[in-house]
Amino acid sequence: MKCLRIYADAQGESHFEDIDIPLTPLELFPNIPPIYLSTWEQVKAVRFGWVPAGLKEADWHTTPVRQFVIWMTGWVEFETSDGDTRHCEPGTVVLCEDTVGKGHRSRHPEEGQFNVFIPLAD
Protein backbone atom coordinates (compact mmCIF):
# COMPACT_ATOMS: atom_id res chain seq x y z
CA MET A 1 0.00 0.00 0.00
CA LYS A 2 1.37 3.40 -0.94
CA CYS A 3 1.82 6.09 1.71
CA LEU A 4 3.19 9.62 1.44
CA ARG A 5 5.60 10.52 4.24
CA ILE A 6 6.43 14.11 5.25
CA TYR A 7 9.53 14.33 7.45
CA ALA A 8 12.21 16.79 8.59
CA ASP A 9 15.92 16.22 8.05
CA ALA A 10 18.66 17.09 10.58
CA GLN A 11 18.72 20.70 9.32
CA GLY A 12 14.96 21.11 9.81
CA GLU A 13 14.04 21.05 6.11
CA SER A 14 10.91 19.09 5.28
CA HIS A 15 10.75 16.53 2.48
CA PHE A 16 8.47 13.92 0.94
CA GLU A 17 9.16 10.22 0.73
CA ASP A 18 6.98 7.65 -1.00
CA ILE A 19 6.86 4.60 1.22
CA ASP A 20 5.26 1.21 0.77
CA ILE A 21 3.39 -0.40 3.64
CA PRO A 22 3.60 -4.17 3.07
CA LEU A 23 0.33 -6.10 3.05
CA THR A 24 0.07 -9.81 3.80
CA PRO A 25 -2.82 -12.04 2.67
CA LEU A 26 -5.17 -13.37 5.32
CA GLU A 27 -7.71 -16.07 4.47
CA LEU A 28 -10.83 -15.40 6.49
CA PHE A 29 -13.17 -17.95 4.94
CA PRO A 30 -12.71 -20.96 2.69
CA ASN A 31 -13.42 -20.55 -1.01
CA ILE A 32 -13.12 -16.75 -1.11
CA PRO A 33 -10.08 -14.66 -1.94
CA PRO A 34 -7.97 -13.47 1.01
CA ILE A 35 -7.95 -9.93 2.30
CA TYR A 36 -4.62 -8.12 2.64
CA LEU A 37 -3.52 -6.51 5.90
CA SER A 38 -0.51 -4.59 7.16
CA THR A 39 1.10 -5.31 10.50
CA TRP A 40 -0.51 -3.56 13.45
CA GLU A 41 0.60 0.02 14.08
CA GLN A 42 0.56 1.11 17.71
CA VAL A 43 -1.59 4.23 17.95
CA LYS A 44 -2.78 6.50 20.76
CA ALA A 45 -6.26 7.40 19.57
CA VAL A 46 -8.22 8.47 16.54
CA ARG A 47 -9.65 11.91 15.82
CA PHE A 48 -12.09 12.93 13.12
CA GLY A 49 -11.85 16.41 11.66
CA TRP A 50 -13.65 18.91 9.47
CA VAL A 51 -11.70 21.53 7.52
CA PRO A 52 -14.20 24.34 6.94
CA ALA A 53 -14.97 25.68 3.49
CA GLY A 54 -12.80 28.58 2.44
CA LEU A 55 -9.62 27.70 4.39
CA LYS A 56 -7.69 27.66 1.08
CA GLU A 57 -4.16 27.64 2.57
CA ALA A 58 -2.65 26.74 5.92
CA ASP A 59 0.69 28.55 6.12
CA TRP A 60 3.93 26.87 7.25
CA HIS A 61 3.40 24.60 10.24
CA THR A 62 4.76 21.42 11.76
CA THR A 63 2.61 18.47 12.69
CA PRO A 64 1.92 18.44 16.45
CA VAL A 65 2.63 14.68 16.72
CA ARG A 66 3.71 11.83 14.47
CA GLN A 67 0.46 10.78 12.85
CA PHE A 68 -1.31 9.28 9.91
CA VAL A 69 -3.75 11.69 8.25
CA ILE A 70 -6.33 10.42 5.76
CA TRP A 71 -8.49 12.79 3.72
CA MET A 72 -11.95 11.30 3.36
CA THR A 73 -13.36 14.04 1.11
CA GLY A 74 -11.79 16.77 -0.99
CA TRP A 75 -8.18 17.04 -2.00
CA VAL A 76 -5.15 18.60 -0.33
CA GLU A 77 -1.88 19.85 -1.77
CA PHE A 78 1.18 19.78 0.48
CA GLU A 79 4.37 21.78 0.00
CA THR A 80 7.58 20.96 1.85
CA SER A 81 10.30 23.48 2.68
CA ASP A 82 12.52 22.08 -0.10
CA GLY A 83 9.90 23.40 -2.59
CA ASP A 84 8.40 20.05 -3.59
CA THR A 85 4.59 19.77 -3.82
CA ARG A 86 2.23 16.79 -3.81
CA HIS A 87 -1.46 16.67 -4.62
CA CYS A 88 -3.44 14.11 -2.59
CA GLU A 89 -6.89 12.85 -3.53
CA PRO A 90 -9.43 11.45 -1.03
CA GLY A 91 -8.24 8.19 0.51
CA THR A 92 -4.55 9.11 0.39
CA VAL A 93 -2.67 8.03 3.52
CA VAL A 94 -0.13 10.62 4.68
CA LEU A 95 2.41 9.90 7.43
CA CYS A 96 3.22 13.30 8.97
CA GLU A 97 6.49 13.22 10.91
CA ASP A 98 7.80 16.79 10.56
CA THR A 99 7.29 17.66 14.24
CA VAL A 100 10.33 20.00 14.20
CA GLY A 101 11.89 22.35 11.68
CA LYS A 102 10.26 24.52 9.05
CA GLY A 103 7.27 22.25 8.55
CA HIS A 104 4.99 22.15 5.53
CA ARG A 105 2.05 24.09 4.21
CA SER A 106 -1.19 22.85 2.74
CA ARG A 107 -3.68 24.12 0.19
CA HIS A 108 -7.35 23.13 0.22
CA PRO A 109 -10.35 23.35 -2.12
CA GLU A 110 -13.23 25.79 -1.66
CA GLU A 111 -15.51 23.15 -0.18
CA GLY A 112 -14.99 21.70 3.30
CA GLN A 113 -13.23 18.40 3.94
CA PHE A 114 -13.56 15.50 6.34
CA ASN A 115 -10.36 13.85 7.53
CA VAL A 116 -9.09 11.33 10.06
CA PHE A 117 -6.07 11.88 12.32
CA ILE A 118 -4.38 8.82 13.84
CA PRO A 119 -1.50 9.75 16.20
CA LEU A 120 1.16 7.06 16.53
CA ALA A 121 2.28 5.68 19.88
CA ASP A 122 5.71 6.82 21.10
PDB file of C-alpha atoms in Angstrom:
ATOM      1  CA  MET A   1       0.000   0.000   0.000  1.00  0.00           C
ATOM      2  CA  LYS A   2       1.370   3.397  -0.939  1.00  0.00           C
ATOM      3  CA  CYS A   3       1.824   6.087   1.710  1.00  0.00           C
ATOM      4  CA  LEU A   4       3.192   9.620   1.438  1.00  0.00           C
ATOM      5  CA  ARG A   5       5.604  10.523   4.244  1.00  0.00           C
ATOM      6  CA  ILE A   6       6.432  14.113   5.249  1.00  0.00           C
ATOM      7  CA  TYR A   7       9.526  14.334   7.445  1.00  0.00           C
ATOM      8  CA  ALA A   8      12.208  16.793   8.587  1.00  0.00           C
ATOM      9  CA  ASP A   9      15.922  16.219   8.049  1.00  0.00           C
ATOM     10  CA  ALA A  10      18.661  17.091  10.578  1.00  0.00           C
ATOM     11  CA  GLN A  11      18.725  20.702   9.316  1.00  0.00           C
ATOM     12  CA  GLY A  12      14.958  21.114   9.812  1.00  0.00           C
ATOM     13  CA  GLU A  13      14.039  21.054   6.110  1.00  0.00           C
ATOM     14  CA  SER A  14      10.909  19.092   5.280  1.00  0.00           C
ATOM     15  CA  HIS A  15      10.752  16.534   2.475  1.00  0.00           C
ATOM     16  CA  PHE A  16       8.469  13.924   0.942  1.00  0.00           C
ATOM     17  CA  GLU A  17       9.160  10.219   0.727  1.00  0.00           C
ATOM     18  CA  ASP A  18       6.980   7.648  -1.001  1.00  0.00           C
ATOM     19  CA  ILE A  19       6.865   4.595   1.216  1.00  0.00           C
ATOM     20  CA  ASP A  20       5.260   1.213   0.768  1.00  0.00           C
ATOM     21  CA  ILE A  21       3.387  -0.401   3.642  1.00  0.00           C
ATOM     22  CA  PRO A  22       3.596  -4.173   3.071  1.00  0.00           C
ATOM     23  CA  LEU A  23       0.334  -6.102   3.053  1.00  0.00           C
ATOM     24  CA  THR A  24       0.075  -9.808   3.799  1.00  0.00           C
ATOM     25  CA  PRO A  25      -2.817 -12.040   2.671  1.00  0.00           C
ATOM     26  CA  LEU A  26      -5.169 -13.372   5.320  1.00  0.00           C
ATOM     27  CA  GLU A  27      -7.706 -16.068   4.472  1.00  0.00           C
ATOM     28  CA  LEU A  28     -10.833 -15.401   6.487  1.00  0.00           C
ATOM     29  CA  PHE A  29     -13.174 -17.953   4.943  1.00  0.00           C
ATOM     30  CA  PRO A  30     -12.708 -20.960   2.692  1.00  0.00           C
ATOM     31  CA  ASN A  31     -13.416 -20.551  -1.014  1.00  0.00           C
ATOM     32  CA  ILE A  32     -13.120 -16.748  -1.107  1.00  0.00           C
ATOM     33  CA  PRO A  33     -10.077 -14.656  -1.941  1.00  0.00           C
ATOM     34  CA  PRO A  34      -7.967 -13.471   1.009  1.00  0.00           C
ATOM     35  CA  ILE A  35      -7.951  -9.931   2.303  1.00  0.00           C
ATOM     36  CA  TYR A  36      -4.620  -8.123   2.643  1.00  0.00           C
ATOM     37  CA  LEU A  37      -3.522  -6.506   5.901  1.00  0.00           C
ATOM     38  CA  SER A  38      -0.506  -4.589   7.161  1.00  0.00           C
ATOM     39  CA  THR A  39       1.105  -5.305  10.501  1.00  0.00           C
ATOM     40  CA  TRP A  40      -0.512  -3.561  13.450  1.00  0.00           C
ATOM     41  CA  GLU A  41       0.603   0.021  14.083  1.00  0.00           C
ATOM     42  CA  GLN A  42       0.561   1.107  17.714  1.00  0.00           C
ATOM     43  CA  VAL A  43      -1.587   4.230  17.949  1.00  0.00           C
ATOM     44  CA  LYS A  44      -2.777   6.497  20.760  1.00  0.00           C
ATOM     45  CA  ALA A  45      -6.257   7.399  19.566  1.00  0.00           C
ATOM     46  CA  VAL A  46      -8.225   8.474  16.540  1.00  0.00           C
ATOM     47  CA  ARG A  47      -9.651  11.911  15.821  1.00  0.00           C
ATOM     48  CA  PHE A  48     -12.086  12.930  13.118  1.00  0.00           C
ATOM     49  CA  GLY A  49     -11.849  16.408  11.660  1.00  0.00           C
ATOM     50  CA  TRP A  50     -13.650  18.910   9.472  1.00  0.00           C
ATOM     51  CA  VAL A  51     -11.705  21.527   7.521  1.00  0.00           C
ATOM     52  CA  PRO A  52     -14.205  24.344   6.940  1.00  0.00           C
ATOM     53  CA  ALA A  53     -14.972  25.676   3.487  1.00  0.00           C
ATOM     54  CA  GLY A  54     -12.797  28.579   2.436  1.00  0.00           C
ATOM     55  CA  LEU A  55      -9.616  27.703   4.385  1.00  0.00           C
ATOM     56  CA  LYS A  56      -7.691  27.656   1.079  1.00  0.00           C
ATOM     57  CA  GLU A  57      -4.163  27.640   2.567  1.00  0.00           C
ATOM     58  CA  ALA A  58      -2.651  26.735   5.922  1.00  0.00           C
ATOM     59  CA  ASP A  59       0.688  28.552   6.119  1.00  0.00           C
ATOM     60  CA  TRP A  60       3.931  26.873   7.249  1.00  0.00           C
ATOM     61  CA  HIS A  61       3.395  24.599  10.241  1.00  0.00           C
ATOM     62  CA  THR A  62       4.757  21.415  11.760  1.00  0.00           C
ATOM     63  CA  THR A  63       2.610  18.467  12.691  1.00  0.00           C
ATOM     64  CA  PRO A  64       1.915  18.436  16.455  1.00  0.00           C
ATOM     65  CA  VAL A  65       2.627  14.685  16.723  1.00  0.00           C
ATOM     66  CA  ARG A  66       3.706  11.829  14.468  1.00  0.00           C
ATOM     67  CA  GLN A  67       0.464  10.778  12.852  1.00  0.00           C
ATOM     68  CA  PHE A  68      -1.309   9.283   9.907  1.00  0.00           C
ATOM     69  CA  VAL A  69      -3.754  11.686   8.248  1.00  0.00           C
ATOM     70  CA  ILE A  70      -6.330  10.422   5.761  1.00  0.00           C
ATOM     71  CA  TRP A  71      -8.488  12.788   3.722  1.00  0.00           C
ATOM     72  CA  MET A  72     -11.955  11.301   3.358  1.00  0.00           C
ATOM     73  CA  THR A  73     -13.357  14.038   1.106  1.00  0.00           C
ATOM     74  CA  GLY A  74     -11.794  16.772  -0.986  1.00  0.00           C
ATOM     75  CA  TRP A  75      -8.175  17.042  -2.003  1.00  0.00           C
ATOM     76  CA  VAL A  76      -5.150  18.605  -0.332  1.00  0.00           C
ATOM     77  CA  GLU A  77      -1.877  19.848  -1.767  1.00  0.00           C
ATOM     78  CA  PHE A  78       1.178  19.777   0.480  1.00  0.00           C
ATOM     79  CA  GLU A  79       4.367  21.783  -0.004  1.00  0.00           C
ATOM     80  CA  THR A  80       7.580  20.957   1.849  1.00  0.00           C
ATOM     81  CA  SER A  81      10.298  23.478   2.681  1.00  0.00           C
ATOM     82  CA  ASP A  82      12.516  22.082  -0.098  1.00  0.00           C
ATOM     83  CA  GLY A  83       9.902  23.396  -2.590  1.00  0.00           C
ATOM     84  CA  ASP A  84       8.396  20.047  -3.593  1.00  0.00           C
ATOM     85  CA  THR A  85       4.590  19.769  -3.823  1.00  0.00           C
ATOM     86  CA  ARG A  86       2.233  16.786  -3.805  1.00  0.00           C
ATOM     87  CA  HIS A  87      -1.465  16.674  -4.620  1.00  0.00           C
ATOM     88  CA  CYS A  88      -3.435  14.114  -2.592  1.00  0.00           C
ATOM     89  CA  GLU A  89      -6.887  12.854  -3.527  1.00  0.00           C
ATOM     90  CA  PRO A  90      -9.432  11.447  -1.032  1.00  0.00           C
ATOM     91  CA  GLY A  91      -8.238   8.195   0.511  1.00  0.00           C
ATOM     92  CA  THR A  92      -4.548   9.110   0.386  1.00  0.00           C
ATOM     93  CA  VAL A  93      -2.675   8.035   3.520  1.00  0.00           C
ATOM     94  CA  VAL A  94      -0.126  10.620   4.683  1.00  0.00           C
ATOM     95  CA  LEU A  95       2.406   9.900   7.434  1.00  0.00           C
ATOM     96  CA  CYS A  96       3.216  13.298   8.972  1.00  0.00           C
ATOM     97  CA  GLU A  97       6.487  13.223  10.912  1.00  0.00           C
ATOM     98  CA  ASP A  98       7.802  16.791  10.561  1.00  0.00           C
ATOM     99  CA  THR A  99       7.294  17.662  14.241  1.00  0.00           C
ATOM    100  CA  VAL A 100      10.325  19.997  14.195  1.00  0.00           C
ATOM    101  CA  GLY A 101      11.886  22.348  11.681  1.00  0.00           C
ATOM    102  CA  LYS A 102      10.258  24.520   9.045  1.00  0.00           C
ATOM    103  CA  GLY A 103       7.266  22.246   8.551  1.00  0.00           C
ATOM    104  CA  HIS A 104       4.993  22.154   5.528  1.00  0.00           C
ATOM    105  CA  ARG A 105       2.051  24.094   4.206  1.00  0.00           C
ATOM    106  CA  SER A 106      -1.187  22.854   2.743  1.00  0.00           C
ATOM    107  CA  ARG A 107      -3.685  24.116   0.188  1.00  0.00           C
ATOM    108  CA  HIS A 108      -7.347  23.130   0.224  1.00  0.00           C
ATOM    109  CA  PRO A 109     -10.350  23.354  -2.120  1.00  0.00           C
ATOM    110  CA  GLU A 110     -13.227  25.793  -1.663  1.00  0.00           C
ATOM    111  CA  GLU A 111     -15.508  23.146  -0.177  1.00  0.00           C
ATOM    112  CA  GLY A 112     -14.989  21.696   3.297  1.00  0.00           C
ATOM    113  CA  GLN A 113     -13.234  18.399   3.938  1.00  0.00           C
ATOM    114  CA  PHE A 114     -13.563  15.496   6.340  1.00  0.00           C
ATOM    115  CA  ASN A 115     -10.355  13.854   7.528  1.00  0.00           C
ATOM    116  CA  VAL A 116      -9.087  11.329  10.056  1.00  0.00           C
ATOM    117  CA  PHE A 117      -6.068  11.884  12.323  1.00  0.00           C
ATOM    118  CA  ILE A 118      -4.382   8.821  13.845  1.00  0.00           C
ATOM    119  CA  PRO A 119      -1.498   9.747  16.198  1.00  0.00           C
ATOM    120  CA  LEU A 120       1.159   7.063  16.535  1.00  0.00           C
ATOM    121  CA  ALA A 121       2.285   5.684  19.884  1.00  0.00           C
ATOM    122  CA  ASP A 122       5.714   6.816  21.099  1.00  0.00           C
TER     123      ASP A 122
END
